[in-house]
Coordinates of C-alpha atoms in Angstrom, one line a residue:
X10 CA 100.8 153.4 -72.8
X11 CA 97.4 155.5 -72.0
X12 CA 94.6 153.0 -72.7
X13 CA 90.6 153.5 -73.1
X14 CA 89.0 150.3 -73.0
X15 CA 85.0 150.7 -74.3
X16 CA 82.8 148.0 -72.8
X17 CA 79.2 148.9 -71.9
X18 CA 78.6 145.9 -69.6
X19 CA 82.1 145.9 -68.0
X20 CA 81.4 145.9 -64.2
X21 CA 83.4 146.2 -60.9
X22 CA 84.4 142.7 -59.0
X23 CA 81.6 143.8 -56.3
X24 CA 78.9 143.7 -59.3
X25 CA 77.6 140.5 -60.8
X26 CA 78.9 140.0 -64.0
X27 CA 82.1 139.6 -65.8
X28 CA 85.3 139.9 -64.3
X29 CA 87.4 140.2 -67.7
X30 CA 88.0 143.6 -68.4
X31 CA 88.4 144.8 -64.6
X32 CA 91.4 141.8 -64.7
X33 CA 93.1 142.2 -67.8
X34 CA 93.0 146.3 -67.0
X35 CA 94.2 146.0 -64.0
X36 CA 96.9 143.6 -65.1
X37 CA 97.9 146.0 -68.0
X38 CA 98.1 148.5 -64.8
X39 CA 100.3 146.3 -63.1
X40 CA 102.3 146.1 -66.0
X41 CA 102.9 150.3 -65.7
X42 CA 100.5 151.4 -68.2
X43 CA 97.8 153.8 -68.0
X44 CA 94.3 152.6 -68.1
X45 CA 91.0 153.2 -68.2
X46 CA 87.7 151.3 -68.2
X47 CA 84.7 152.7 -69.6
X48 CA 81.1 151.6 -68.9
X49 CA 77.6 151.9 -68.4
X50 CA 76.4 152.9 -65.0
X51 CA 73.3 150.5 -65.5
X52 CA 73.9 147.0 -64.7
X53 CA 73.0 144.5 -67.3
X54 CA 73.2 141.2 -65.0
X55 CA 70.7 143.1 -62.5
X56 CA 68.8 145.4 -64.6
X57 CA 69.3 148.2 -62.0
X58 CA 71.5 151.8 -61.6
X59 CA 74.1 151.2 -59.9
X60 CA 76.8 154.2 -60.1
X61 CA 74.6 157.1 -60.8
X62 CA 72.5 159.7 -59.0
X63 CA 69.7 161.4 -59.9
X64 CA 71.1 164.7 -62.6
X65 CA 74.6 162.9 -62.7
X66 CA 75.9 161.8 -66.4
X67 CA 78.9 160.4 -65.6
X68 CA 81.4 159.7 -62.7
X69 CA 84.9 158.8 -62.5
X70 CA 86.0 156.4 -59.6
X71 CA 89.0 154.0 -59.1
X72 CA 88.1 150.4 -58.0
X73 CA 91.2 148.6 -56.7
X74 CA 93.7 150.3 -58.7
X75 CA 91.3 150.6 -61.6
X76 CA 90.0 153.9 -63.2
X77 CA 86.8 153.6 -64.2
X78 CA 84.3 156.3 -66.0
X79 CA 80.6 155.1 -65.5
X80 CA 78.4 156.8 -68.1
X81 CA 74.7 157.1 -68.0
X82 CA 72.7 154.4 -70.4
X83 CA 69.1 153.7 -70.2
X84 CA 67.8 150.9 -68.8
X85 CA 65.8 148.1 -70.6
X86 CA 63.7 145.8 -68.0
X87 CA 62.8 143.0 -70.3
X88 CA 62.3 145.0 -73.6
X89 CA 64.6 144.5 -76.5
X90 CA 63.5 147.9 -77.8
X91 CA 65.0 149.5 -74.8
X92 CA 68.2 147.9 -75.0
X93 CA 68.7 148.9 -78.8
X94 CA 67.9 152.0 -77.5
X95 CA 70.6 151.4 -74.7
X96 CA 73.0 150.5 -77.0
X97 CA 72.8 153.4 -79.1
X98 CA 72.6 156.0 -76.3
X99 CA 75.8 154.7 -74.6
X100 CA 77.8 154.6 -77.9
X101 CA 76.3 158.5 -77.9
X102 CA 77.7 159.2 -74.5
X103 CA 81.1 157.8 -75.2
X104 CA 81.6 159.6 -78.4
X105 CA 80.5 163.1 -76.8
X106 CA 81.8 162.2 -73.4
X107 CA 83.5 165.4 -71.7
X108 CA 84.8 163.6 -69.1
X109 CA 87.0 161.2 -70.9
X110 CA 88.2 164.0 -74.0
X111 CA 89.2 166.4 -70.6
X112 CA 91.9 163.0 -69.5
X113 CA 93.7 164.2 -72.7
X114 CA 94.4 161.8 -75.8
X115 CA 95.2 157.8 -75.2
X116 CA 97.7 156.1 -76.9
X117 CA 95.3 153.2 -78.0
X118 CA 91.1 152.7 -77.5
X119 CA 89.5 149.0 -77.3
X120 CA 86.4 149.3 -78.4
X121 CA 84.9 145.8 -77.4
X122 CA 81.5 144.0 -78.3
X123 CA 79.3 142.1 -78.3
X124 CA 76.7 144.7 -79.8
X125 CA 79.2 147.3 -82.5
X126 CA 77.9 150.3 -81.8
X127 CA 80.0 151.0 -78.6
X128 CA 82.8 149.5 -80.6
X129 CA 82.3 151.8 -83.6
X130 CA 81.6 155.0 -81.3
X131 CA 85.3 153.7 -80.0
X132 CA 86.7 153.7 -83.0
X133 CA 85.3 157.2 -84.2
X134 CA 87.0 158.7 -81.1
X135 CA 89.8 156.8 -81.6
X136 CA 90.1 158.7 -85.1
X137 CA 88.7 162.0 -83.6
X138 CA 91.9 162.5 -80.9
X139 CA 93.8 160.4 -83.3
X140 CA 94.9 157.5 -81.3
X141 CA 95.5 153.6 -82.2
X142 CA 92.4 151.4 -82.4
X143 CA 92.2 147.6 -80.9
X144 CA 88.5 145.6 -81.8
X145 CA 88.3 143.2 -79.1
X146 CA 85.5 140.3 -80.4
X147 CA 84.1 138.8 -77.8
X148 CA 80.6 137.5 -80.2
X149 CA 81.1 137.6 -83.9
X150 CA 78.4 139.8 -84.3
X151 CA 76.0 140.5 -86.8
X152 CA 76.6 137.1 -87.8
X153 CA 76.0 136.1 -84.5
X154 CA 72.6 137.3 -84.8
X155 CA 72.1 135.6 -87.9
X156 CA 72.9 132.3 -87.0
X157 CA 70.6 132.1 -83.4
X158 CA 67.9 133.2 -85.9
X159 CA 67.2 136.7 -84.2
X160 CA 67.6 138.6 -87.8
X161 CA 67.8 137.4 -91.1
X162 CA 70.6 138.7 -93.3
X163 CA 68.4 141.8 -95.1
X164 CA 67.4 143.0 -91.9
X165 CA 68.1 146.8 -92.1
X166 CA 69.7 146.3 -88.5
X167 CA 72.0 143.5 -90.0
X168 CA 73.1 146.0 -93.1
X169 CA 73.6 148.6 -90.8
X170 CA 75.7 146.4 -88.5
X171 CA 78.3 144.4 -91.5
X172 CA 79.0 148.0 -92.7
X173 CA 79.9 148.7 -89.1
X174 CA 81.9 145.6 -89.1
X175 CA 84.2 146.0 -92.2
X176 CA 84.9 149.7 -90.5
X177 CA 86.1 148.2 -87.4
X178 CA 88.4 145.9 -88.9
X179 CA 89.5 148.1 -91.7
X180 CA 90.3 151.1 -88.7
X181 CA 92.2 148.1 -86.3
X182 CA 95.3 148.4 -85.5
X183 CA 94.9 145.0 -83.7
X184 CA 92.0 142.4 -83.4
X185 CA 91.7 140.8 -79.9
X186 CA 89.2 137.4 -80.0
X187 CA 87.5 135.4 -77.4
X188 CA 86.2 132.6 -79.6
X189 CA 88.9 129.7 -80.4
X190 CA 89.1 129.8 -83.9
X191 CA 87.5 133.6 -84.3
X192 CA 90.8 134.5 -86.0
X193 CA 89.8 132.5 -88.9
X194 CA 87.0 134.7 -89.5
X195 CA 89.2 137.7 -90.1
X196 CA 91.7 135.8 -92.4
X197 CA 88.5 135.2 -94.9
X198 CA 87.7 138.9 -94.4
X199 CA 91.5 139.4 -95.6
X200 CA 93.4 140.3 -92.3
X201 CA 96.8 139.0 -91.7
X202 CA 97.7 136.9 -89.1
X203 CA 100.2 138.9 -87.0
X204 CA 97.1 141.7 -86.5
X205 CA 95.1 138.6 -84.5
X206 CA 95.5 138.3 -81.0
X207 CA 93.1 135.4 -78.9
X208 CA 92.8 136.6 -75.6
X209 CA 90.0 133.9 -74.2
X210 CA 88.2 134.6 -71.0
X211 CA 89.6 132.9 -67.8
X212 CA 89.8 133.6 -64.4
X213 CA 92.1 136.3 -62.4
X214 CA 93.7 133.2 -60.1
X215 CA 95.4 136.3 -58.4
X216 CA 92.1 136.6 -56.2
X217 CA 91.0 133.5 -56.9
X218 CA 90.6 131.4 -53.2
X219 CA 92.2 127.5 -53.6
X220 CA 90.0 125.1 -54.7
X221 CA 88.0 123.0 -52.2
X222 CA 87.0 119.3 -52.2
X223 CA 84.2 118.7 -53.8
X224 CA 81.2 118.0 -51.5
X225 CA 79.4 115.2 -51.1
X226 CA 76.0 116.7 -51.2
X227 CA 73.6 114.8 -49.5
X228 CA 71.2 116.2 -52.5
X229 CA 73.9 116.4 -55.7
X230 CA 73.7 119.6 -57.1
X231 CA 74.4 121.0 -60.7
X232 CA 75.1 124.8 -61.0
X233 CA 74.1 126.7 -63.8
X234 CA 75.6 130.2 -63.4
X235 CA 75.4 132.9 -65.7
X236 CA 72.4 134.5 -67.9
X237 CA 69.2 133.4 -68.3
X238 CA 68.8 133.7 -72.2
X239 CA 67.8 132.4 -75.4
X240 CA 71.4 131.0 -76.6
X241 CA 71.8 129.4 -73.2
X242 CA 68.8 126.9 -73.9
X243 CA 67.2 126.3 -70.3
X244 CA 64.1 124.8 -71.2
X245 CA 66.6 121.7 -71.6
X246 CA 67.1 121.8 -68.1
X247 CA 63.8 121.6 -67.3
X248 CA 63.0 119.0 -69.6
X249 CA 66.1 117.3 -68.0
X250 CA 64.6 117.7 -64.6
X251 CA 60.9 116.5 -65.2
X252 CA 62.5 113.4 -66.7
X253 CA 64.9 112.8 -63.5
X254 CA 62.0 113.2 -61.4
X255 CA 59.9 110.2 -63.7
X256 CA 62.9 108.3 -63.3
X257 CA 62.9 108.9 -59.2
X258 CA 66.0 110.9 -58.9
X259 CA 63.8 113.8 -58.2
X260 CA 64.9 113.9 -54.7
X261 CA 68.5 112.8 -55.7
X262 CA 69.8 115.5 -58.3
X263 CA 69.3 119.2 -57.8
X264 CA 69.5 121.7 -60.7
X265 CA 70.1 125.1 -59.6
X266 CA 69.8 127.8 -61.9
X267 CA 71.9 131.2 -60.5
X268 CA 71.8 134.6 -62.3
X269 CA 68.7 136.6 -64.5
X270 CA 68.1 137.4 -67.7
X271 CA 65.2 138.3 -70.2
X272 CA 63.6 134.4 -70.1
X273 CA 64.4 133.6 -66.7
X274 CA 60.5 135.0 -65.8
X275 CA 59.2 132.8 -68.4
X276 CA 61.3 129.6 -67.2
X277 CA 60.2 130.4 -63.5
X278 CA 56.9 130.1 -64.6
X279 CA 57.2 127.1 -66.7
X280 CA 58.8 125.3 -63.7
X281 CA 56.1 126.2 -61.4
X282 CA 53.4 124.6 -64.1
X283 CA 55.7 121.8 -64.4
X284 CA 56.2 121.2 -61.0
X285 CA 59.3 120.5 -60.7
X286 CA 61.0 120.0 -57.2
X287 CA 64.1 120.0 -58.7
X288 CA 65.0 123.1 -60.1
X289 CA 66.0 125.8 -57.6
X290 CA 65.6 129.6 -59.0
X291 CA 68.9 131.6 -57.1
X292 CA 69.5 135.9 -57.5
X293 CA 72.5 137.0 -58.8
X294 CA 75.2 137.4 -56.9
X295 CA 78.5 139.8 -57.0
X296 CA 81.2 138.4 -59.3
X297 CA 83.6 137.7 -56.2
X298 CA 80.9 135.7 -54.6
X299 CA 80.8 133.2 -57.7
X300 CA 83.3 131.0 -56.3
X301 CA 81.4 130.2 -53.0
X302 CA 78.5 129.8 -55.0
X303 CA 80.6 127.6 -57.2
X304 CA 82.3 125.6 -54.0
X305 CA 78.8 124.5 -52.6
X306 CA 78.0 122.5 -56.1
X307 CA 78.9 118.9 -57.0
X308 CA 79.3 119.7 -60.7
X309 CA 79.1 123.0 -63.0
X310 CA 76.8 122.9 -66.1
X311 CA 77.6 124.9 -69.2
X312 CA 74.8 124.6 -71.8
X313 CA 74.1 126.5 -75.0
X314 CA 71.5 125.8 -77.7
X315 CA 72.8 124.6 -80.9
X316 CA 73.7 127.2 -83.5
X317 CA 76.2 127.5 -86.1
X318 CA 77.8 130.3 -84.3
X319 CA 79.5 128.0 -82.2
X320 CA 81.6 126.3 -85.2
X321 CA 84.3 129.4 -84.0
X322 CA 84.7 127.8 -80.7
X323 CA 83.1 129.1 -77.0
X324 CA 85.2 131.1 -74.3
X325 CA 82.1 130.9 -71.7
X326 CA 83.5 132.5 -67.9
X327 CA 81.1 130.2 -66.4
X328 CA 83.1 127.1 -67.6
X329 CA 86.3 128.8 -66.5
X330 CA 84.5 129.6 -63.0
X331 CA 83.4 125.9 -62.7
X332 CA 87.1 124.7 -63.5
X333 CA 88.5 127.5 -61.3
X334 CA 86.7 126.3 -58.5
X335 CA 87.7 122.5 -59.1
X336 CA 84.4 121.4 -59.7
X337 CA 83.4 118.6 -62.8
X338 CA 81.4 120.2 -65.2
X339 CA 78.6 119.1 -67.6
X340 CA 79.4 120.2 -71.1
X341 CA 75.9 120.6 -73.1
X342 CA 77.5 122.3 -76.1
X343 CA 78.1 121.6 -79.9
X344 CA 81.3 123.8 -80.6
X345 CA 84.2 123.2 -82.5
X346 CA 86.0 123.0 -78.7
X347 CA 85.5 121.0 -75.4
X348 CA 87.9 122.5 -72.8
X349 CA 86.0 119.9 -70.6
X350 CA 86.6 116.8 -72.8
X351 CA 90.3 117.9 -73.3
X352 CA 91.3 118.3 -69.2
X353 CA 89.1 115.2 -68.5
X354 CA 87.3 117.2 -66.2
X355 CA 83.3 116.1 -66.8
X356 CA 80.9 114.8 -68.9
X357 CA 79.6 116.2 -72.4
X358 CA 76.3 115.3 -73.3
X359 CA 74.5 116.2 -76.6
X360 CA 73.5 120.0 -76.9
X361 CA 69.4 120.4 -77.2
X362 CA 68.6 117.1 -75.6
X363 CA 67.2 116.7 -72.3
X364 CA 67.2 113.2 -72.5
X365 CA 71.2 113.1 -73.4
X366 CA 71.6 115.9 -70.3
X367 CA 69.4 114.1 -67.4
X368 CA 71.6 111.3 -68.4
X369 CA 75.0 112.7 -67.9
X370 CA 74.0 114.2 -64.9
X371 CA 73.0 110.8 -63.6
X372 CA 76.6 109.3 -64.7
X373 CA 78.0 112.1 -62.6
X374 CA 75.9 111.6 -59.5
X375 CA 77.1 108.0 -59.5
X376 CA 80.7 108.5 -60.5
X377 CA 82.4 107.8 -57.3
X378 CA 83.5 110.7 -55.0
X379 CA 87.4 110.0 -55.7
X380 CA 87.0 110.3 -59.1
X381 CA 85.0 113.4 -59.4
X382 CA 87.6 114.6 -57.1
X383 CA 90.0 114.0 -59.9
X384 CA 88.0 115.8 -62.7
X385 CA 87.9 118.7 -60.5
X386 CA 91.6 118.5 -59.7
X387 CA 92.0 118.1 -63.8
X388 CA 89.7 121.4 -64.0
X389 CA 91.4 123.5 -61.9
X390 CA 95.3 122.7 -63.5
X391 CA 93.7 123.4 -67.0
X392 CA 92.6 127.0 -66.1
X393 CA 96.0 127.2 -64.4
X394 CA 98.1 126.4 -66.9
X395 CA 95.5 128.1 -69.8
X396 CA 93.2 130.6 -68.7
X397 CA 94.8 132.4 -66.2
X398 CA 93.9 136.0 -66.6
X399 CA 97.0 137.2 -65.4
X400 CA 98.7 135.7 -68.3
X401 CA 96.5 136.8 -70.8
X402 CA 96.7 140.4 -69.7
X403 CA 100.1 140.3 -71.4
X404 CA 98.8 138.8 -74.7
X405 CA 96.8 141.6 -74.8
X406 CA 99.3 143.8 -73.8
X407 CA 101.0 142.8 -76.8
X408 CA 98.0 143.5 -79.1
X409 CA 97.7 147.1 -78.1
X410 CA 101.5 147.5 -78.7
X411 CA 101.3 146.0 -82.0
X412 CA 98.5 148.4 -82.6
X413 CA 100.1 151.5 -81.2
X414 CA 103.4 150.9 -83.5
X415 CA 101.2 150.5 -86.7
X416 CA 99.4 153.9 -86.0
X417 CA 103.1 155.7 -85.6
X418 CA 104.6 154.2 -88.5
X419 CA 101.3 155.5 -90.2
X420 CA 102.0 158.7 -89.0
X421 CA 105.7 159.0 -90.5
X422 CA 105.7 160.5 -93.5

């Protein structure tokens, strides 16, 4: 098969960000298949160009084995305006794109989300050269939007985006989902089963180093390693942090935050008028860094606010990054899952509450070293045996075939 897959924020392994549709591409490559990853040229993790010179609009180049086409998107420092605006210029540029239309037809597009423009400029070119269409959901969205309380349901953006929606799933050959139980959204919207696909994230163990012991930090640090946003809830970590240091493990635990994102300028600040000793602001780093980044902590935190979004599950890479690396993880999150919980591989600790947090990260600093040691161990067999990239390159493998065979038999009179 000749495969598109749209993802504005889809990056190369030697770019922070995710690693998930480089690895399953380059697993469907492995697999003989044709593919094709298409992108922005900005960088969403570091707000900066990163592929483009000055007068260029696009650029094709292979990245171990993997074709991608970098298309030119505005940037958006810190202004949601802008990134609307991103949004819609980048769905533009892939509908009108002359470098893509000059590779000749695909067999099947993936047209991927979280915002639906890109993923409804996919599925317009997808008609246009007449190919299969695949909708991979990696945020239900706009009821994603809803539910964190960004837009109410009359919004005009909201409308525009539930017509958008009932498009993409009418014109889907296939629906690939991250969240858990995501397919059970589409089976209320009247989908059948065998057209639902969940391809969770994970990590691509193929270049994946072995896990480490875990250290015995002479100051025990947490991780937190992803973006700095509203859904992910930092102020609780902050919160978390002051109390630690009232309670005089202010010298003892270490919560280091490692990434950017729209509120991390506001949460530096707040730190800095808090005080805090504790709480260690890190850059970004390449996606193949993570796991040294990852190897140097005691434990892994994955937090989110609370929001009825989660009630379809979370399929964070972070967690699977943590548990990759073999490291115990702190599971702040109300969701109808806990990977954590079910590898015995951490703590959980109530979502939104910074008391509930600085006290799991206490029971963690004084769990003893040989039993951390075996939540890590627990970790690292659950990814393994579960969210092995590799693996679930062939899951989706099968979703684009399923979607390819329902567009011929379409075809036959």
């Amino acid at each position: 098969m000749t495969v598109w897959i749209v993802n504005q924020y889809a990056v190369a392994p030697s770019e922070p960000g995710g690693l998930r549709p480089f690895a399953l591409a380059k697993e469907l490559s492995l697999a003989g298949h044709d593919v094709t990853i298409v992108a922005s040229s900005f960088n969403h993790w570091t707000r900066s160009e990163t592929r483009l010179r000055d007068g260029e609009d696009a650029k094709v180049e292979t990245v171990d084995g993997v074709r991608f086409v970098w298309l030119r998107a505005p940037g958006y420092p810190g202004s949601t305006a802008l990134r609307f605006w991103s949004m819609l210029a980048f769905a533009k540029n892939v509908f009108k794109s002359a470098v893509l239309r000059s590779f000749g037809p695909p067999d099947v597009i993936v047209g991927s989300n979280p915002h639906l423009f890109a993923a409804f400029a996919a599925l317009k070119l997808a008609e246009d050269v007449d190919a299969a269409f695949v909708f991979e959901v990696r945020d239900i969205w706009p009821q994603s939007l809803i539910d964190l309380g960004r837009m109410s349901p009359s919004h005009p953006v909201v409308r525009t985006m539930s017509w958008m929606e009932r498009r993409l799933v009418r014109g889907s050959g296939a629906i690939v989902t991250l969240p858990p139980t995501g397919a059970e959204y589409y089976v209320e919207k009247g989908l059948t089963s065998d057209a639902l696909f969940w391809v969770p994230n994970g990590v691509y163990l193929r270049d994946l180093p072995d896990a480490t012991p875990v250290p015995s930090n002479t100051l025990f640090t947490v991780l937190f390693a992803g973006i700095h946003g509203i859904a992910n809830g930092l102020d609780t970590v902050l919160d978390a942090a002051k109390l630690l240091e009232d309670q005089g493990y202010g010298d003892k635990i270490l919560f280091r935050l490692l990434g950017d994102g729209g509120e991390k300028p506001r949460l530096v600040e707040r730190a800095r008028a808090l005080g805090l000793r504790n709480v260690l602001f890190s850059d970004p780093v390449a996606k193949s860094q993570v796991p040294d980044e990852v190897a140097k902590a005691d434990a892994g935190l994955l937090i989110l606010k609370r929001s009825p979004v989660f009630r379809w599950g979370v399929s964070p890479n972070k967690l699977f990054d943590y548990m990759g690396a073999g490291r115990p993880v702190i599971y702040a999150v109300e969701a109808s899952n806990n990977p954590v919980e079910e590898a015995q591989a951490g703590v959980t600790v109530r979502a939104d509450d910074p008391a509930s947090l600085a006290q799991g990260a206490v029971r963690l600093y004084e769990t003893p070293i040989a039993e951390r040691q075996a939540m890590g161990t627990n970790a690292r067999e659950y990814v393994e045996q579960r969210h092995d990239l590799a693996k679930l390159g062939h899951v989706l493998e099968a979703a684009l075939s399923r979607a390819v065979t329902s567009k011929e038999r379409a075809r036959t009179p």
